PDB file of C-alpha atoms in Angstrom:
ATOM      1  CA  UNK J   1      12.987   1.078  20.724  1.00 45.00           C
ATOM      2  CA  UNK J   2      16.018  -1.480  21.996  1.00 48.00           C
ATOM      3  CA  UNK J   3      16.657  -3.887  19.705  1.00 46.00           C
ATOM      4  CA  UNK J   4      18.912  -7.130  20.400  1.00 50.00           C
ATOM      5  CA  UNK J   5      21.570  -8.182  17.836  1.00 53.00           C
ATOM      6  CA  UNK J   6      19.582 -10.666  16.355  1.00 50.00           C
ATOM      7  CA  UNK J   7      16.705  -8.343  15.617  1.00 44.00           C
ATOM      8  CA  UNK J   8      18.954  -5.884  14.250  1.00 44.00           C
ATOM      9  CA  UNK J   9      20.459  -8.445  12.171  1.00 44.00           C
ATOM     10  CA  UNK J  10      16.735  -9.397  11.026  1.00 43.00           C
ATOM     11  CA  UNK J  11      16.109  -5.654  10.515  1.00 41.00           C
ATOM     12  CA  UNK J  12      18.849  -5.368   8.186  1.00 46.00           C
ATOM     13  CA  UNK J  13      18.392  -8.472   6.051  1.00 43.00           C
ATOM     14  CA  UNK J  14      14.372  -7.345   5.604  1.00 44.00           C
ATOM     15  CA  UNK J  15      15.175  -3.785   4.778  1.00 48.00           C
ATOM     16  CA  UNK J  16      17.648  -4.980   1.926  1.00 54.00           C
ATOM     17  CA  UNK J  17      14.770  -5.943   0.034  1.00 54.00           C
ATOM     18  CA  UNK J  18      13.554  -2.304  -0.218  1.00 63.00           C
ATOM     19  CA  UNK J  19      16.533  -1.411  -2.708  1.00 43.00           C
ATOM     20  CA  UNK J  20      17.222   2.384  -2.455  1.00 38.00           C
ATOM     21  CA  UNK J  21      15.253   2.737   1.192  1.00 40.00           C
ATOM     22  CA  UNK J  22      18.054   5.442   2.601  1.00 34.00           C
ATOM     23  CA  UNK J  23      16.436   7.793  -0.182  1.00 32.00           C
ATOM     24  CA  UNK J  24      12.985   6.945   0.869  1.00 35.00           C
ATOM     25  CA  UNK J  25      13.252   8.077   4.957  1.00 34.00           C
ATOM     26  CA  UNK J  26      14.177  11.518   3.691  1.00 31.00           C
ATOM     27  CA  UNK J  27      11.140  11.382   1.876  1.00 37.00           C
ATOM     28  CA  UNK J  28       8.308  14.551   3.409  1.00 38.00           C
ATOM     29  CA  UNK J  29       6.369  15.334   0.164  1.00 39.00           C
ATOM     30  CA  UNK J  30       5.412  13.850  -2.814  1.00 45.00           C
ATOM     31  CA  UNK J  31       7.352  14.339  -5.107  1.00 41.00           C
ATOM     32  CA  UNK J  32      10.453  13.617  -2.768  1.00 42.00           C
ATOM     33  CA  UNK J  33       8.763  10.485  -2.353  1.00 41.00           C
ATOM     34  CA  UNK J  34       8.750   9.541  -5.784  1.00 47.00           C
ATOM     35  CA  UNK J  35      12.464   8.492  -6.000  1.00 62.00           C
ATOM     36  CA  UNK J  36      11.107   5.869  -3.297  1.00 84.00           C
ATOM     37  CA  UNK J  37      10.903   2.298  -3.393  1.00 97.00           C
ATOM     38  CA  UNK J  38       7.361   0.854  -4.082  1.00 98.00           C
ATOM     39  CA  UNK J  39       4.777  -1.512  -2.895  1.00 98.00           C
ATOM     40  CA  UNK J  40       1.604  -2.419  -5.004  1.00 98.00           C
ATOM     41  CA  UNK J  41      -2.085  -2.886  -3.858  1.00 98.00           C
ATOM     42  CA  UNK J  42      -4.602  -4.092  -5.746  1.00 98.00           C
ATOM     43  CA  UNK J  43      -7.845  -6.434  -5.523  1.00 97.00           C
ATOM     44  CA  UNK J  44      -8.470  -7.947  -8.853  1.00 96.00           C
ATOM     45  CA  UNK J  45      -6.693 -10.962  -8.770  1.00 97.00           C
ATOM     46  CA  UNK J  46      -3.131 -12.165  -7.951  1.00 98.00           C
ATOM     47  CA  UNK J  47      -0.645 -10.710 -10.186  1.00 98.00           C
ATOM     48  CA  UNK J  48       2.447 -13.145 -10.526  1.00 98.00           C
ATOM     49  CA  UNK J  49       5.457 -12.644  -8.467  1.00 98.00           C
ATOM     50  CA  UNK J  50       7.190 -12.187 -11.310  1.00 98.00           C
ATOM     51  CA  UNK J  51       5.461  -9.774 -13.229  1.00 98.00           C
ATOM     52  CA  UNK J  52       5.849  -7.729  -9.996  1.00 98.00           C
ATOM     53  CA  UNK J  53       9.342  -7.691  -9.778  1.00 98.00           C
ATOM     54  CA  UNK J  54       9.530  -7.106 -13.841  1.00 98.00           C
ATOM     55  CA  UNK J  55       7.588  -3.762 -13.184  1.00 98.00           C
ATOM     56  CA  UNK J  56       9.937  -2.608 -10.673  1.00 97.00           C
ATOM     57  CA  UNK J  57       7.787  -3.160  -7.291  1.00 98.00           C
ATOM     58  CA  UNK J  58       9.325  -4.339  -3.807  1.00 98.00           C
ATOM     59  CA  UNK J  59       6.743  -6.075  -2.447  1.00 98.00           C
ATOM     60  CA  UNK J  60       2.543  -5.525  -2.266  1.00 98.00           C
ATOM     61  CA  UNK J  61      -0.176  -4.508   0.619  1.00 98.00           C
ATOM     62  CA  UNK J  62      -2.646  -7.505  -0.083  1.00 98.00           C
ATOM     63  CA  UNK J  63      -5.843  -8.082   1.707  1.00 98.00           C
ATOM     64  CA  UNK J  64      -6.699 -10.110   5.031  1.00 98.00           C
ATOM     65  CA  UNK J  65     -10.121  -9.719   4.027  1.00 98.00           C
ATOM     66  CA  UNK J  66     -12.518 -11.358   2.461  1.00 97.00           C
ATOM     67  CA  UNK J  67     -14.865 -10.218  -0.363  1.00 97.00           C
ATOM     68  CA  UNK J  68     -18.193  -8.138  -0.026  1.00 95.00           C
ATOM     69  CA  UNK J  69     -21.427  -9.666  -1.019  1.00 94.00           C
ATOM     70  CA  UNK J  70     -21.604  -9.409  -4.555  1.00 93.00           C
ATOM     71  CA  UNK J  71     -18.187  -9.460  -5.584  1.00 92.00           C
ATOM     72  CA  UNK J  72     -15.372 -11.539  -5.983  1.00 92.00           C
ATOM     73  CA  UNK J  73     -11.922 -10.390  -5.680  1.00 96.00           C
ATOM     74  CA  UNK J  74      -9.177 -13.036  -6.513  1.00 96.00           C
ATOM     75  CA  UNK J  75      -6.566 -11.141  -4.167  1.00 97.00           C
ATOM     76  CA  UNK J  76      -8.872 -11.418  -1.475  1.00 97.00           C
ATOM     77  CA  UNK J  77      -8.253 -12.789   1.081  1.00 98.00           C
ATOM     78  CA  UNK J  78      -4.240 -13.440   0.376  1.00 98.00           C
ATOM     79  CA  UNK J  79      -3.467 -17.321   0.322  1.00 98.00           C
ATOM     80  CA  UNK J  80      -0.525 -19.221   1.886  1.00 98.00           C
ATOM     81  CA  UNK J  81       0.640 -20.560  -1.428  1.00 98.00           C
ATOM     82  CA  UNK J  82       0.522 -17.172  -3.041  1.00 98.00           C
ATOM     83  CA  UNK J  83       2.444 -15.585  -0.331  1.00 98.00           C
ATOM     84  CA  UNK J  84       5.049 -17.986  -0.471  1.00 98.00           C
ATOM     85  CA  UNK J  85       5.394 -17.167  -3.706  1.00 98.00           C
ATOM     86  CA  UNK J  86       6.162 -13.585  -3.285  1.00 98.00           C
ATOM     87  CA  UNK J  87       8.603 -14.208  -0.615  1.00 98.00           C
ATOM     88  CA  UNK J  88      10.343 -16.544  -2.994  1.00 98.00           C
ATOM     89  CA  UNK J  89      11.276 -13.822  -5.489  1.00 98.00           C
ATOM     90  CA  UNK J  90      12.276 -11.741  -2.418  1.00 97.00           C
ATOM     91  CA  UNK J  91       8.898  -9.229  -2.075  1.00 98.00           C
ATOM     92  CA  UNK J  92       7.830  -7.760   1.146  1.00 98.00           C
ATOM     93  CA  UNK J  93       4.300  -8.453   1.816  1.00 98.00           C
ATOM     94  CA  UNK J  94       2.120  -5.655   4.458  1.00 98.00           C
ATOM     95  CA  UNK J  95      -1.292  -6.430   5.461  1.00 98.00           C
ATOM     96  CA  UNK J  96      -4.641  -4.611   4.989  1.00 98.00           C
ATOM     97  CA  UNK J  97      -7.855  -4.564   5.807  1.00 98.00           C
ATOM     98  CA  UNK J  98     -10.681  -4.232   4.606  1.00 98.00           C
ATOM     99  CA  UNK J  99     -14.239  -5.405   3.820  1.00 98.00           C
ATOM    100  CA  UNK J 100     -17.172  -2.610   3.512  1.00 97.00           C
ATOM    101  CA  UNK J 101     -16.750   0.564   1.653  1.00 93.00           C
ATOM    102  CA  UNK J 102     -18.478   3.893   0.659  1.00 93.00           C
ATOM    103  CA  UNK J 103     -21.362   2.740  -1.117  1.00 91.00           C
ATOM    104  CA  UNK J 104     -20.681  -0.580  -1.743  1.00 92.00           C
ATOM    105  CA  UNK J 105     -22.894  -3.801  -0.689  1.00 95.00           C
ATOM    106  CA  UNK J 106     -21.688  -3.618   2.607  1.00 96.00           C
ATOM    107  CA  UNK J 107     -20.986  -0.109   4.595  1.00 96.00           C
ATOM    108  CA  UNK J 108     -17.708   1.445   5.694  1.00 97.00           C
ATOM    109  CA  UNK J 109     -15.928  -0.895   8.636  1.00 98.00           C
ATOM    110  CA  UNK J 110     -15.452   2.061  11.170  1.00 98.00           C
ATOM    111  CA  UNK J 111     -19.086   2.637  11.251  1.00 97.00           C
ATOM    112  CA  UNK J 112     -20.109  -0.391  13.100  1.00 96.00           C
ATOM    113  CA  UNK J 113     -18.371   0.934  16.115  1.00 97.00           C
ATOM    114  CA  UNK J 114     -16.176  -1.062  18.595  1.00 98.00           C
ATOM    115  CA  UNK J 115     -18.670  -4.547  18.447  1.00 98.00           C
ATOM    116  CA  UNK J 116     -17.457  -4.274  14.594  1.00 98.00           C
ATOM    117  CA  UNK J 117     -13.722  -3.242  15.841  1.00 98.00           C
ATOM    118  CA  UNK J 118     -13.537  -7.022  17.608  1.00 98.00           C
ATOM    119  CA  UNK J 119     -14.987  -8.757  15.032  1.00 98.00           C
ATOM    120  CA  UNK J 120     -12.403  -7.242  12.311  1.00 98.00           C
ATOM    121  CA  UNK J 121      -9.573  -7.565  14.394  1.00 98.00           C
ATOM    122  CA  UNK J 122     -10.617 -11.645  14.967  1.00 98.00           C
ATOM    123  CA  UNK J 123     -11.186 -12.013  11.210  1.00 98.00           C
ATOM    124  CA  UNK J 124      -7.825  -9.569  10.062  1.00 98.00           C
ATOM    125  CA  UNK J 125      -5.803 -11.934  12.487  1.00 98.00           C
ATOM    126  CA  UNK J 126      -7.183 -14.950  11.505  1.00 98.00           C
ATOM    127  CA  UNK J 127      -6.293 -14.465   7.780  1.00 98.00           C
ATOM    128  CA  UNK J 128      -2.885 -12.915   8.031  1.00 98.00           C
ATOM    129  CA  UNK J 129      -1.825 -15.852  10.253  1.00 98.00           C
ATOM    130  CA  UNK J 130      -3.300 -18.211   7.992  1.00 98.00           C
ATOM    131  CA  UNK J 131      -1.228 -16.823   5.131  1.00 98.00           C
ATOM    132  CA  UNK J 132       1.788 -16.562   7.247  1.00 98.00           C
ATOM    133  CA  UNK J 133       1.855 -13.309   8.013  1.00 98.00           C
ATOM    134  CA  UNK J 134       4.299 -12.433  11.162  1.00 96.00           C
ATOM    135  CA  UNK J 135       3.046 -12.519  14.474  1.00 96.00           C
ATOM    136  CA  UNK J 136       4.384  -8.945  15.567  1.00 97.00           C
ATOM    137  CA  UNK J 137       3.474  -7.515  12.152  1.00 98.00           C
ATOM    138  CA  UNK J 138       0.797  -4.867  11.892  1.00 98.00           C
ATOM    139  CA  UNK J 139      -2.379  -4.743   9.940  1.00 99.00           C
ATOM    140  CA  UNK J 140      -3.165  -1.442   8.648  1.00 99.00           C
ATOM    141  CA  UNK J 141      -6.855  -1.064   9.058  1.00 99.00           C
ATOM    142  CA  UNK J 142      -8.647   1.138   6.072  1.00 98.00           C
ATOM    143  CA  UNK J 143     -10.746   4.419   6.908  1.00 98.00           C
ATOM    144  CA  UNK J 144     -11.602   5.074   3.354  1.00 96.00           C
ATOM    145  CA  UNK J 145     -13.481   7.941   3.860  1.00 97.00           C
ATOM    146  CA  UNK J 146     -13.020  12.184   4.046  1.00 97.00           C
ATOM    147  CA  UNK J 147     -14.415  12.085   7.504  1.00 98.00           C
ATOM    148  CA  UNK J 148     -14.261  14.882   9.897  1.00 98.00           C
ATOM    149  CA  UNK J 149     -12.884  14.937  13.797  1.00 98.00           C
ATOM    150  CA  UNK J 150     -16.646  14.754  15.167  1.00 98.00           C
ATOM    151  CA  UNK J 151     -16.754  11.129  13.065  1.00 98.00           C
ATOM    152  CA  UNK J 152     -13.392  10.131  14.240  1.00 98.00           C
ATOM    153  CA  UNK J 153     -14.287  11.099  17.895  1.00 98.00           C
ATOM    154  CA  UNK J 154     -17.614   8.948  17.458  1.00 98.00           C
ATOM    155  CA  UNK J 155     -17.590   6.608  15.219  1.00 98.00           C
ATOM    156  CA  UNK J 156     -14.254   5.773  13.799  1.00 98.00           C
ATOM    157  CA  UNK J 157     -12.289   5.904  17.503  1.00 98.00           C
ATOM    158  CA  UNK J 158     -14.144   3.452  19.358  1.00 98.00           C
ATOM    159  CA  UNK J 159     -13.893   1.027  16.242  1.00 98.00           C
ATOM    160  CA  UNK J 160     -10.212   1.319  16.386  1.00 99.00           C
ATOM    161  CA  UNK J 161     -10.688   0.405  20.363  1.00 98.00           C
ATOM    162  CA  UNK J 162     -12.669  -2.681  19.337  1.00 98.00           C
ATOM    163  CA  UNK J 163      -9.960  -3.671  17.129  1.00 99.00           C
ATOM    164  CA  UNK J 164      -7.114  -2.953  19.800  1.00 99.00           C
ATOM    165  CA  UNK J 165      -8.793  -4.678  22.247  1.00 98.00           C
ATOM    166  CA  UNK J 166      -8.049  -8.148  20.021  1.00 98.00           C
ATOM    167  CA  UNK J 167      -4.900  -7.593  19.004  1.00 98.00           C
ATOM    168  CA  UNK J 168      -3.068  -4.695  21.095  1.00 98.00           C
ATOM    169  CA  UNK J 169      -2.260  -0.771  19.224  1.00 98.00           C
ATOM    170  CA  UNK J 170       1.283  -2.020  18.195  1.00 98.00           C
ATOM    171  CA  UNK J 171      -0.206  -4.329  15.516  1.00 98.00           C
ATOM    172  CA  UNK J 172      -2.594  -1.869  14.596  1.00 99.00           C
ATOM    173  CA  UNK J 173      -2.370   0.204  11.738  1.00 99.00           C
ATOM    174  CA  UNK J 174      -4.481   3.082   9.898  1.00 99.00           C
ATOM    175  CA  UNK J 175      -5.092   3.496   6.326  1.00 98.00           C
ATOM    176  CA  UNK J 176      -6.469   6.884   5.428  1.00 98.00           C
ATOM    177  CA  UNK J 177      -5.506  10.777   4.802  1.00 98.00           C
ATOM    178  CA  UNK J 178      -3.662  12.622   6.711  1.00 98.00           C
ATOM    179  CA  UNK J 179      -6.034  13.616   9.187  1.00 98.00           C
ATOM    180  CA  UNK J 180      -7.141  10.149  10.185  1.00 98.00           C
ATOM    181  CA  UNK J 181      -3.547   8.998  10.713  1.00 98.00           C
ATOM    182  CA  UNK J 182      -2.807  12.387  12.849  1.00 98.00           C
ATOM    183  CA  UNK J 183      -5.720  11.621  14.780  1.00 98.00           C
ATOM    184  CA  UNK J 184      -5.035   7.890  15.197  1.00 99.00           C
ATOM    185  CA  UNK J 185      -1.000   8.653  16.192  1.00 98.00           C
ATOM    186  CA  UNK J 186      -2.431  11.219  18.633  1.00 98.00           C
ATOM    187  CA  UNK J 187      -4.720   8.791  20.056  1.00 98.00           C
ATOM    188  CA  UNK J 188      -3.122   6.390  20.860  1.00 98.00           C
ATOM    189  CA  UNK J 189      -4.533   3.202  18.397  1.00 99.00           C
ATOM    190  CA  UNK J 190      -1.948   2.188  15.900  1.00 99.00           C
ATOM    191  CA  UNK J 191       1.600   1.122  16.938  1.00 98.00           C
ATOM    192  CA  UNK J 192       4.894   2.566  16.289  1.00 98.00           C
ATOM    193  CA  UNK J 193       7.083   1.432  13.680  1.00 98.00           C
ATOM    194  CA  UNK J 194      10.979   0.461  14.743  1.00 98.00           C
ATOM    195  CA  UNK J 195      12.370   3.431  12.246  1.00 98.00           C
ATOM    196  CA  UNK J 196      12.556   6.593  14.455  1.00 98.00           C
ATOM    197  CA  UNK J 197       9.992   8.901  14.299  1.00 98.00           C
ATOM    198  CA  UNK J 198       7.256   6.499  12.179  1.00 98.00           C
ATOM    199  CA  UNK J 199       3.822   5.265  13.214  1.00 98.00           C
ATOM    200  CA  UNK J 200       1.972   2.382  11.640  1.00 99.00           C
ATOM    201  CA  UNK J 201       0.149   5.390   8.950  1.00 99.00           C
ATOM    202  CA  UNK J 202      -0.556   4.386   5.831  1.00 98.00           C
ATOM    203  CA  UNK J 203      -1.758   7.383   4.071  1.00 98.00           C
ATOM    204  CA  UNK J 204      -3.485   8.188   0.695  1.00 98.00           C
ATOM    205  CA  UNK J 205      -3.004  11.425  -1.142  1.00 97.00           C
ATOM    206  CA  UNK J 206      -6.724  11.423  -1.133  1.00 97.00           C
ATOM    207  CA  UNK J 207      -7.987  13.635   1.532  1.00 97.00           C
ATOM    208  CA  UNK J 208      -4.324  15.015   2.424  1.00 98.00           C
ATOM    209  CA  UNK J 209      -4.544  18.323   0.438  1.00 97.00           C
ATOM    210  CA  UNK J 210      -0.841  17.438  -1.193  1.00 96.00           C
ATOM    211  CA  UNK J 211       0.206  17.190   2.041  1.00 97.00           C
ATOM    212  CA  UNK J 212       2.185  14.147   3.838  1.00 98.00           C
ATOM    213  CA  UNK J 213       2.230  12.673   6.980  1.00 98.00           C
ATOM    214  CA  UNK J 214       5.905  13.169   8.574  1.00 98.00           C
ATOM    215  CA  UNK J 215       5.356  10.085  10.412  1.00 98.00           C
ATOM    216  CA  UNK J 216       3.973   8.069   8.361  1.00 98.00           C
ATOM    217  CA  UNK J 217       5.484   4.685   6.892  1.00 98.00           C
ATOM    218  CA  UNK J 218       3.591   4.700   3.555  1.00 98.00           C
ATOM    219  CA  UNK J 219       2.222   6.761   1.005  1.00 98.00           C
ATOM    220  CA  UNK J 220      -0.602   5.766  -1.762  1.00 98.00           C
ATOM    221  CA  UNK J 221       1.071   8.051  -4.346  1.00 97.00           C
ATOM    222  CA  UNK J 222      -1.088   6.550  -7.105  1.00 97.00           C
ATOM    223  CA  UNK J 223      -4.977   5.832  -6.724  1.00 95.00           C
ATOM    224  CA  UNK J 224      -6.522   3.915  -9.777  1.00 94.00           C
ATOM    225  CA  UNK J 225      -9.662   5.561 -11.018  1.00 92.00           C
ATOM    226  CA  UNK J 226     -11.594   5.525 -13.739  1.00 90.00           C
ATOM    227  CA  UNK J 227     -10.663   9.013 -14.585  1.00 90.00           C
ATOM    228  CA  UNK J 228      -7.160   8.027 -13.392  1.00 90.00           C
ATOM    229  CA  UNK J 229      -5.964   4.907 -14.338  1.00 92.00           C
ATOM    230  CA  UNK J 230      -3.021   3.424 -12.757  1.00 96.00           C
ATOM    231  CA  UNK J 231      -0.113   1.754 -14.055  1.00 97.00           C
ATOM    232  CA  UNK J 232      -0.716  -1.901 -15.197  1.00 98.00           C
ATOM    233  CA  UNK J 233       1.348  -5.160 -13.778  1.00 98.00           C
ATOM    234  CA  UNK J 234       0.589  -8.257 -14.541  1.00 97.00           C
ATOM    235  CA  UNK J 235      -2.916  -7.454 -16.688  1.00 97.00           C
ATOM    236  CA  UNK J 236      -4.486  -5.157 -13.688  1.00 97.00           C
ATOM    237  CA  UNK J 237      -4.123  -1.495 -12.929  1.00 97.00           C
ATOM    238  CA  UNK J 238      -3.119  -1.152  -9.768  1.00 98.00           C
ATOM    239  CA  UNK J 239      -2.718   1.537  -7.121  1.00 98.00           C
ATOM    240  CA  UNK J 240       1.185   2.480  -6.169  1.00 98.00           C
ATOM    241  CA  UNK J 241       2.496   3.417  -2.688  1.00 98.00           C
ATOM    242  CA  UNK J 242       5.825   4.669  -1.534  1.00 98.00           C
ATOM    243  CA  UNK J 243       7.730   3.094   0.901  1.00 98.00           C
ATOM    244  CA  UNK J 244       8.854   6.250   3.347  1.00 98.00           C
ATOM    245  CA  UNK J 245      10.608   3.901   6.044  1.00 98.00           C
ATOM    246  CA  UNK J 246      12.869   0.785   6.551  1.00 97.00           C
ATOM    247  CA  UNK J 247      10.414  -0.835   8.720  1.00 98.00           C
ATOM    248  CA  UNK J 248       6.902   0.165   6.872  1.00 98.00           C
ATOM    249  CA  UNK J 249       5.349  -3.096   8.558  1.00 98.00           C
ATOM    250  CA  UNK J 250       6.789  -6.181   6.510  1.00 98.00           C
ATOM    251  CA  UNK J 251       6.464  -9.134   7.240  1.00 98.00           C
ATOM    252  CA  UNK J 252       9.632 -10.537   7.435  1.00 96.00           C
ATOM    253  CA  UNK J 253      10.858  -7.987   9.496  1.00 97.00           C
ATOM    254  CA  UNK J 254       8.297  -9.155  12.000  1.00 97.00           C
ATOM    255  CA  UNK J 255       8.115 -12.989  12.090  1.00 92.00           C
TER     256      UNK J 255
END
């Protein structure tokens, strides 16, 4: 899309804080991906600024969520102060959602259908402007599921509607394999990112059969298990994504 000098200016300064980005737009499978920059996400707790930066990182995906019943995750929902924090020491921040999951104490999000859809999108918004978060920035919205087209179609679809309806596709973003994101590009519910060619997809390797999304702006490379730990920063194991576009939905390159 058009941009005017000042948002091209603003586009440059942001993406300077992805060091090596050029590399990562080339990026189409994963192991080409690999010589990307990286963004954390994690739930735990807040892992210093610093201790981020120390391990290499360009920024983090943190929650505008709030805990499930039963648990209590200190990087959940993501605070003013601790964002602040991260921008200080020159991280990009992205925003995610999410608050059910797969047999946890509250069920998948996308299940409860586009009456669930409005009252995400009201609670996402509500966080990541609380925290600062930019005002034409996305929020990636998690389907962390394998589902299959019939459950996109009827359950997950109309959720996504719910959530547009709040806060329009273009800050609307997908977390999920490659098939959810396809589906989600080709239906018109997440937003397009201002690198040519890239969608608001954030996709896992899980459900993606070592494949990746040509169009997508992000790619959860590593997934912490406990069969597959991922690296630790800051006294957590965390999950690592690469960054496979100049404008993968940072903040500060939407204020």
């Amino acid at each position: 899309m058009p941009v005017s000098r000042r948002d091209a200016l603003r586009y440059a300064t942001a993406a300077a804080a992805l060091t090596g980005l050029s590399a990562a737009t080339c990026a189409g499978t994963p192991a080409a991906a690999a010589a990307a920059p990286t963004l954390i996400d994690y739930a735990m707790r807040q892992i210093p600024a610093q201790d981020i930066r120390a391990a290499g990182h360009a920024g983090v995906i943190n929650y505008v969520s709030t805990s499930r019943p039963g648990s209590s995750f200190g990087a959940k929902p993501i605070t003013l102060p601790y964002a602040r924090a991260l921008n200080a020491s020159g991280l990009v921040i992205v925003s995610n959602y999410q608050y059910g999951k797969p047999g946890g104490t509250a069920p998948s999000d996308f299940t409860r259908g586009y009456p669930g859809g409005v009252v995400d999108a009201r609670t996402a918004w509500q966080l990541h402007t609380a925290a600062g978060g930019g005002q034409s920035a996305p929020v990636f919205f998690s389907v962390d599921d394998d589902i299959d087209r019939a459950t996109w179609s009827n359950v997950v679809l109309p959720w996504f509607r719910g959530i547009n309806s709040v806060i329009g596709a273009q800050r609307t973003g997908i977390y999920g394999g490659i098939k959810a994101c396809q589906w989600a590009a080709s239906d018109g519910v997440i937003g397009r990112s201002r690198s040519p060619g890239r969608v608001w997809a954030w996709q896992t390797r899980s459900w993606s059969g070592g494949q990746v999304y040509p169009a997508a702006v992000l790619y959860q490379r590593i997934v912490a298990t406990a069969s597959n730990p991922g690296p630790v920063v800051g006294g957590i194991e965390v999950d690592v994504n690469d960054v496979l576009a100049q404008d993968c939905g940072q903040w500060n390159l939407h204020p």
